[in-house]
Amino acid sequence: MLNDWRTELTKIIDKRPRATRAELESARFTQFIEDVIAPAYKELSDELSKHERKVNIRQTAVSATISVFQNETEEITYRILSRSLTVGLVPYAEVRMRKGQRLVKAEGNVKGAGTVGTLDQITPADVIANFLSYYRTAMDAGQAV
């Protein structure tokens, strides 16, 4: 009987993933950046360039950022990061946009207001739609001043 529990303990420990939860989540988010965010940012960049906008795209292991400039003026910087919630890894947007002469910050779910979407539920179209909602706000605010 003494050996039985030791054998069971060994089985439990050996089945445990070697990577930590944080490492696994980081790897999943990095893959999400490559598979979902990067294609969306590429499409946005191509289209914004047609409208005489300068676009900078930056990717790290923890975020992906697209910044849009008209001449030397920053119109918007849109960055996607992730949070670990009970439903899973949830991407969210941190946005800095111009409103008149000042820059303001905002934050929200990529899937849209009030909707939580996990990494496997977000598509490049969701990223583009979310970016456009913030960009529209930035451009409308710029017109009012």
C-alpha positions in Angstrom: 0.0 0.0 0.0 2.8 2.4 0.8 4.2 2.1 -2.7 0.8 2.7 -4.3 0.5 6.3 -3.2 4.0 7.1 -4.2 3.4 5.7 -7.7 0.2 7.7 -7.9 2.1 10.9 -6.8 4.7 10.3 -9.5 2.0 9.9 -12.1 0.4 13.2 -11.1 3.7 15.1 -11.1 4.9 13.6 -14.4 1.7 14.6 -16.2 2.0 18.2 -15.1 3.3 20.5 -17.9 6.9 21.5 -17.6 6.1 25.1 -18.5 4.5 27.4 -15.9 1.0 28.8 -16.5 2.5 32.2 -17.2 4.9 30.7 -19.8 2.1 28.9 -21.5 -0.1 32.0 -21.6 2.8 34.1 -22.9 3.3 31.6 -25.7 -0.4 31.6 -26.6 -0.5 35.4 -26.7 2.6 35.5 -28.9 1.0 33.1 -31.3 -2.2 35.2 -31.2 -0.1 38.3 -32.2 1.3 36.5 -35.2 -2.0 34.8 -36.3 -4.5 37.5 -35.6 -3.1 40.9 -34.7 -0.3 41.1 -37.2 -2.5 40.4 -40.3 -5.0 43.0 -39.0 -2.4 45.6 -38.5 -0.9 44.9 -42.0 -4.3 45.5 -43.6 -4.8 48.7 -41.6 -1.3 49.9 -42.5 -1.8 49.3 -46.2 -5.1 51.1 -46.3 -4.0 54.0 -44.0 -1.0 54.5 -46.3 -3.3 55.1 -49.2 -4.7 58.1 -47.2 -1.3 59.7 -46.6 -0.9 58.4 -43.1 2.4 57.2 -41.7 2.0 54.0 -39.7 4.4 52.4 -37.2 3.8 48.8 -36.1 5.7 47.3 -33.1 5.4 43.8 -31.6 6.8 42.4 -28.4 6.0 39.2 -26.5 3.4 41.1 -24.4 1.8 43.6 -26.8 1.3 44.7 -30.4 1.0 48.4 -31.2 0.0 50.4 -34.3 0.5 54.2 -34.3 -0.9 56.5 -37.0 0.5 59.9 -37.9 -0.7 62.6 -40.2 2.5 64.6 -41.1 4.3 64.6 -37.7 1.1 64.6 -35.6 0.1 61.4 -33.8 -3.6 60.7 -34.4 -3.8 57.4 -32.5 -1.7 54.8 -30.9 -3.6 51.5 -30.4 -2.0 48.7 -28.5 -3.4 45.2 -27.7 -2.3 43.4 -24.5 -3.8 40.4 -22.7 -5.3 39.7 -19.3 -5.7 36.3 -17.6 -9.3 36.0 -16.4 -11.3 33.0 -15.3 -12.8 32.7 -18.8 -9.2 32.5 -20.3 -6.8 34.9 -21.9 -8.6 38.1 -22.9 -7.1 40.6 -25.2 -7.8 44.3 -24.6 -6.9 47.6 -26.2 -5.1 50.5 -24.7 -5.5 53.6 -26.8 -4.0 57.0 -26.9 -5.7 59.4 -29.2 -5.6 63.1 -30.0 -8.5 65.2 -28.9 -7.8 68.7 -30.0 -4.4 69.7 -28.6 -4.2 67.0 -26.0 -3.8 63.2 -26.0 -6.3 61.1 -24.0 -6.1 57.5 -23.0 -8.9 54.9 -23.2 -9.1 51.1 -22.6 -11.6 48.5 -23.7 -12.3 45.0 -24.8 -11.2 44.1 -28.4 -14.5 42.3 -29.0 -16.4 45.5 -28.1 -17.9 47.3 -25.2 -19.4 44.9 -22.6 -18.3 41.8 -24.5 -15.4 39.7 -23.3 -13.7 37.6 -26.0 -10.9 35.1 -25.4 -7.9 34.7 -27.7 -9.6 32.0 -29.7 -12.8 34.1 -30.2 -11.1 37.2 -31.7 -10.5 37.5 -35.4 -8.5 40.0 -37.5 -11.9 41.6 -38.4 -12.6 42.1 -34.7 -9.3 43.9 -34.3 -9.9 46.1 -37.3 -13.4 47.0 -36.2 -12.2 47.8 -32.7 -9.4 50.0 -34.1 -11.8 51.8 -36.4 -14.2 52.6 -33.5 -11.4 54.3 -31.6 -10.0 56.0 -34.8 -13.4 57.3 -35.6 -13.6 58.8 -32.1 -10.2 60.4 -32.5 -11.0 61.8 -36.0 -14.4 63.1 -34.9 -12.8 64.9 -31.9 -10.1 66.4 -34.1 -12.9 67.8 -36.4 -14.7 69.5 -33.5 -11.7 71.6 -32.5 
